[in-house]
XYZ file of C-alpha atoms in Angstrom:
326
model
C 0.787 22.851 16.662
C -2.620 21.229 17.524
C -3.297 17.963 16.183
C -5.688 17.490 13.253
C -9.425 16.892 13.762
C -10.577 13.940 11.873
C -14.536 13.517 11.398
C -16.567 11.326 9.056
C -20.410 10.583 8.781
C -21.744 7.599 10.344
C -21.604 5.759 7.227
C -18.005 6.295 6.833
C -16.984 5.988 10.651
C -15.075 2.542 10.399
C -12.573 3.773 7.747
C -12.100 7.136 9.245
C -11.481 5.515 12.537
C -8.514 3.508 10.875
C -7.238 6.673 9.484
C -7.437 8.509 12.857
C -5.520 5.683 14.518
C -2.660 5.945 12.024
C -2.550 9.706 12.974
C -2.552 8.546 16.688
C -5.943 11.001 17.265
C -9.131 10.409 18.232
C -12.327 10.513 15.612
C -13.912 13.825 16.263
C -17.551 13.414 17.758
C -20.479 14.529 15.681
C -24.408 14.175 15.799
C -26.479 12.862 12.902
C -30.355 13.818 13.791
C -33.018 12.660 11.490
C -36.440 14.113 11.398
C -39.653 12.314 10.185
C -40.057 14.379 7.416
C -36.877 13.132 5.897
C -34.923 16.138 6.807
C -31.529 15.776 8.873
C -29.175 18.008 10.606
C -25.266 17.393 10.894
C -23.097 18.960 13.619
C -19.811 18.907 15.448
C -20.202 17.627 19.202
C -16.891 19.241 20.306
C -15.167 22.806 19.440
C -13.545 22.953 16.043
C -12.860 26.843 16.458
C -9.475 27.868 14.641
C -8.837 23.997 14.214
C -7.282 22.274 11.095
C -10.276 19.919 10.152
C -10.620 16.940 7.806
C -13.709 14.886 6.837
C -13.246 11.570 5.575
C -16.197 10.125 3.627
C -16.366 8.138 0.232
C -19.523 9.071 -1.427
C -21.195 5.785 -2.731
C -24.662 4.202 -2.619
C -25.715 1.257 -0.752
C -28.528 -0.613 1.023
C -28.428 1.762 4.117
C -28.347 5.085 2.751
C -28.531 6.668 -0.672
C -25.738 8.437 -2.454
C -27.304 11.775 -2.821
C -28.434 11.755 1.246
C -24.707 11.098 1.798
C -23.534 13.953 -0.337
C -26.281 16.151 1.234
C -25.256 15.459 4.780
C -21.711 15.746 4.023
C -21.917 19.406 2.423
C -24.092 20.340 5.436
C -21.719 19.016 7.871
C -18.786 20.771 5.889
C -20.945 23.939 6.083
C -21.580 23.542 9.746
C -17.601 23.047 10.336
C -16.753 26.264 8.540
C -19.660 28.100 10.430
C -18.408 26.773 13.664
C -15.148 28.568 13.145
C -12.503 25.969 11.896
C -9.612 27.400 10.526
C -9.422 24.993 7.818
C -11.799 22.369 6.236
C -10.732 19.622 4.091
C -12.758 17.345 2.422
C -11.155 13.952 2.046
C -13.460 11.942 -0.611
C -11.502 8.612 -1.417
C -14.385 7.814 -3.685
C -15.784 10.928 -5.152
C -19.515 10.800 -6.810
C -20.487 11.761 -10.215
C -16.904 11.920 -11.377
C -17.671 9.802 -14.254
C -19.917 12.820 -15.821
C -17.171 15.034 -16.463
C -18.075 15.958 -20.143
C -20.801 16.279 -22.638
C -21.272 13.483 -24.892
C -24.986 14.278 -26.136
C -26.559 17.467 -26.632
C -27.798 19.070 -23.465
C -25.938 16.786 -21.296
C -24.941 17.848 -17.675
C -21.412 18.166 -16.522
C -22.154 16.891 -13.225
C -18.422 16.700 -12.061
C -18.425 20.441 -12.313
C -21.951 20.959 -10.628
C -20.747 18.796 -7.668
C -17.477 20.786 -7.122
C -19.533 24.081 -7.155
C -21.636 22.470 -4.255
C -18.391 21.918 -2.375
C -16.868 25.178 -2.820
C -20.292 26.976 -1.893
C -20.230 25.364 1.548
C -16.829 27.123 2.091
C -14.154 24.060 2.042
C -10.355 25.075 1.460
C -9.355 22.026 0.086
C -10.561 18.837 -1.659
C -8.931 15.733 -1.666
C -9.867 12.281 -3.691
C -8.224 9.409 -5.059
C -8.257 7.838 -8.698
C -10.985 9.912 -9.997
C -12.324 8.915 -13.322
C -10.494 11.776 -15.207
C -7.535 13.505 -13.638
C -7.886 16.779 -15.566
C -11.586 17.129 -15.374
C -11.255 16.875 -11.604
C -8.572 19.692 -11.508
C -10.295 21.809 -13.731
C -13.683 21.609 -11.718
C -12.399 22.250 -8.387
C -11.418 26.121 -7.993
C -10.216 25.406 -4.462
C -7.010 23.675 -3.536
C -7.281 20.322 -4.610
C -5.056 16.782 -4.085
C -5.356 13.721 -6.207
C -3.957 10.578 -4.460
C -3.392 7.051 -6.334
C -3.706 3.713 -5.070
C -0.983 2.358 -7.315
C 1.420 2.160 -4.225
C -0.500 -0.378 -2.411
C -1.839 -2.172 -5.706
C 1.855 -2.635 -6.827
C 2.836 -4.034 -3.417
C 0.011 -6.608 -3.566
C 0.835 -7.438 -7.122
C 4.703 -7.777 -6.946
C 5.346 -11.008 -4.990
C 2.587 -12.841 -7.269
C 4.357 -12.325 -10.589
C 7.213 -14.340 -10.226
C 9.355 -14.150 -13.494
C 6.580 -14.051 -15.840
C 6.549 -11.515 -18.725
C 4.053 -8.870 -17.783
C 1.671 -6.574 -19.800
C -0.207 -3.774 -18.006
C -3.697 -3.080 -19.853
C -6.181 -0.739 -19.740
C -9.882 -1.932 -20.595
C -10.506 0.908 -22.877
C -8.660 3.798 -24.474
C -9.725 6.126 -21.867
C -7.540 4.334 -19.211
C -4.588 4.123 -21.425
C -2.585 6.976 -19.302
C -3.749 5.525 -16.079
C -2.225 2.191 -17.011
C 0.837 3.600 -18.227
C 1.440 5.275 -15.078
C 0.848 2.437 -13.267
C 3.304 0.309 -15.489
C 6.212 2.997 -15.111
C 5.649 2.330 -11.288
C 5.542 -1.539 -11.381
C 8.781 -1.561 -13.575
C 10.453 0.345 -10.886
C 9.428 -2.261 -8.206
C 10.349 -5.393 -10.328
C 13.236 -3.922 -12.033
C 12.327 -5.521 -15.450
C 10.540 -3.878 -18.400
C 6.465 -4.703 -18.835
C 4.495 -4.062 -21.890
C 1.479 -2.314 -22.481
C -2.140 -3.245 -23.912
C -5.408 -1.827 -24.302
C -8.941 -3.102 -25.277
C -11.052 -1.321 -27.534
C -14.631 -0.347 -26.073
C -17.673 1.713 -26.994
C -20.493 2.461 -24.642
C -23.883 4.086 -25.519
C -27.285 4.037 -23.700
C -25.694 1.711 -21.301
C -24.785 -0.851 -23.735
C -20.838 -1.929 -24.257
C -19.478 -3.117 -27.349
C -15.928 -4.054 -28.758
C -13.369 -6.675 -27.778
C -10.521 -5.953 -29.939
C -7.072 -5.960 -28.358
C -3.985 -3.786 -29.066
C -0.499 -4.789 -27.494
C 1.689 -7.692 -26.538
C -0.567 -10.390 -24.652
C 0.297 -13.989 -25.704
C 1.794 -16.085 -22.960
C 1.843 -13.189 -20.674
C 0.360 -12.382 -17.526
C -1.659 -9.548 -18.082
C -2.755 -6.995 -15.341
C -6.090 -4.832 -16.366
C -6.050 -1.678 -14.268
C -9.087 0.522 -13.932
C -10.276 3.223 -11.823
C -13.460 1.350 -10.337
C -15.552 -2.008 -10.730
C -19.241 -1.415 -10.863
C -21.239 -3.965 -12.545
C -18.055 -5.836 -13.487
C -18.984 -6.014 -17.335
C -16.114 -3.677 -18.470
C -13.619 -6.164 -16.306
C -14.979 -9.485 -17.207
C -15.165 -8.377 -21.203
C -11.548 -7.150 -20.740
C -10.371 -10.484 -19.006
C -12.060 -12.661 -21.660
C -10.737 -10.867 -24.506
C -7.112 -11.123 -23.154
C -7.446 -14.860 -22.480
C -8.707 -15.245 -25.856
C -5.775 -13.321 -27.243
C -3.490 -15.809 -25.351
C -2.778 -14.335 -22.014
C -1.393 -17.231 -19.350
C -3.115 -15.281 -16.779
C -5.196 -12.092 -16.171
C -5.325 -9.978 -12.839
C -7.747 -7.312 -12.264
C -6.964 -4.645 -10.331
C -9.310 -1.259 -9.515
C -9.204 1.388 -6.675
C -12.772 1.575 -6.080
C -15.155 -1.489 -6.005
C -18.665 -0.513 -6.279
C -20.090 -3.864 -6.684
C -23.398 -2.913 -7.845
C -26.253 -5.435 -8.583
C -25.259 -8.335 -10.771
C -21.383 -8.116 -10.096
C -21.193 -11.542 -8.301
C -22.258 -13.072 -11.713
C -20.201 -10.997 -13.840
C -17.238 -11.766 -11.843
C -17.805 -15.445 -12.046
C -15.479 -15.470 -14.857
C -12.850 -18.182 -15.636
C -10.485 -16.138 -17.462
C -10.034 -13.595 -14.352
C -7.491 -15.090 -11.932
C -7.856 -12.300 -8.897
C -9.637 -9.120 -8.609
C -8.185 -6.789 -6.307
C -9.731 -3.281 -5.065
C -8.960 -0.949 -2.392
C -11.223 -0.119 0.717
C -12.148 3.075 -0.387
C -15.717 1.748 -0.528
C -16.522 -1.192 1.803
C -16.081 -4.646 0.311
C -18.436 -7.194 0.179
C -18.546 -9.777 2.952
C -18.733 -13.440 2.566
C -20.894 -15.118 1.202
C -20.727 -12.281 -1.410
C -17.058 -12.636 -1.840
C -17.540 -16.799 -2.230
C -19.886 -16.264 -4.858
C -17.397 -14.362 -6.743
C -15.457 -17.781 -6.471
C -13.462 -16.310 -3.546
C -11.295 -14.279 -5.967
C -11.843 -10.914 -4.314
C -8.669 -9.169 -2.653
C -8.727 -5.930 -0.965
C -5.640 -3.495 -0.047
C -5.488 -0.989 2.525
C -5.702 2.506 1.697
C -6.321 4.104 5.276
C -2.320 4.568 5.811
C -2.059 6.357 2.737
C -4.953 8.835 3.552
C -3.506 9.120 6.926
C 0.017 10.399 5.344
C -1.693 12.493 3.392
C -3.456 14.402 6.094
C -0.250 14.428 7.816
C 1.528 16.080 5.020
C -1.238 18.853 4.723
C -1.368 19.191 8.376
C 2.506 19.924 8.670
C 2.892 21.499 5.051
C 5.209 18.801 3.894
C 5.410 17.897 0.503
C 3.323 15.136 -0.756
C 5.496 13.777 -3.574
C 6.638 10.853 -2.010
C 2.881 9.702 -1.746
C 3.042 9.150 -5.520
C 5.283 6.138 -6.543
C-alpha cells in the first residue's frame, strides 16, 4: 500500500507539516498563484493519480487572508485533486467555518452549515473530517458524503489531569446548548482521575449579538470548575461564565475550548481575575507573545496534530477509529 499524500494551503502549511511528520511522510507539493484581478489558482505539483489524498486545512479568517478566500481556495484545490485522478480525496478541516449557523433562528435565516457541506460535495470529496463542531447532529446531517467527527477531549483531559490535585471537580457548560458536550468531557475526565465529577451550566441568551443571563445551575461552591466550550472568539461567553461561577463560590475556574479564534478584543475580555487558565488547541494558530502576555500569561495550548495524524492513518489503512474517542 502506498503512503497517504498530505497537502494543505500555504496558510495551513505549518500545522500540516506537523501532521505529515507524525505520519512519516513529506507534505505534498502544490502551487498557489494569485492574479492581479484577485483571482487565483491552486494545483498539486506532483502526481496524485490513484492515490489516497488528504488536505489538512482549518478555515478561519486572519490578518493575512480572509476566511472566504481560504474556503474558495480549498474548494478549488480539492476539485483539482479530483480532476487529477486521485483515488480518494479527504478534506481534513479541524476548524470548520460557518458551523455555528446550523439552523434557522429568525424568519428567512440561511442554514449556512448545509450550504458549505454542499459546496464540499460539489467538488467531489469522498470524506470530510472535522473536530468539535458547534453542533454534531447538524454536521452529520449536513454532509451526505462520509464524515468523521473528532474530539480534542483526550488532549484537553491530559492537560487538566495533573492540575486538579484532590480538589472536588465540576465540569460546566457556559450555556444549555453545550451541556451534552460537557457531559461527554466529564465522563472522560472521571475515567482518568478515577473519582466522580459534578455537572453545571450557566443560562445564556443571545440575540442581535448581545448576550444575557448569568444564573448558574449545578454544584459549584468550593469546587474547581472546568468550563468547556467548542470555541473562544471574542471571549465574552467564557468571561461571563468564569465570573458567574466565581460569584457562586468556585475556588478555581479553568476555561477549556478546542478552537481559539481570538477575534478583536479578546485580550481585554480574557484579562479576567476569575479565570485561572485558558486552554485551547492548535487547530487555529494561537496568539504569539506579547498577545499572550496581555492575557495575563494565562493562555496554554494542547497539540492535536498527533490526533489528526492518527485519524488519517486509520482512514488510510481501514482501521477502527473508536480508540480516538476517549
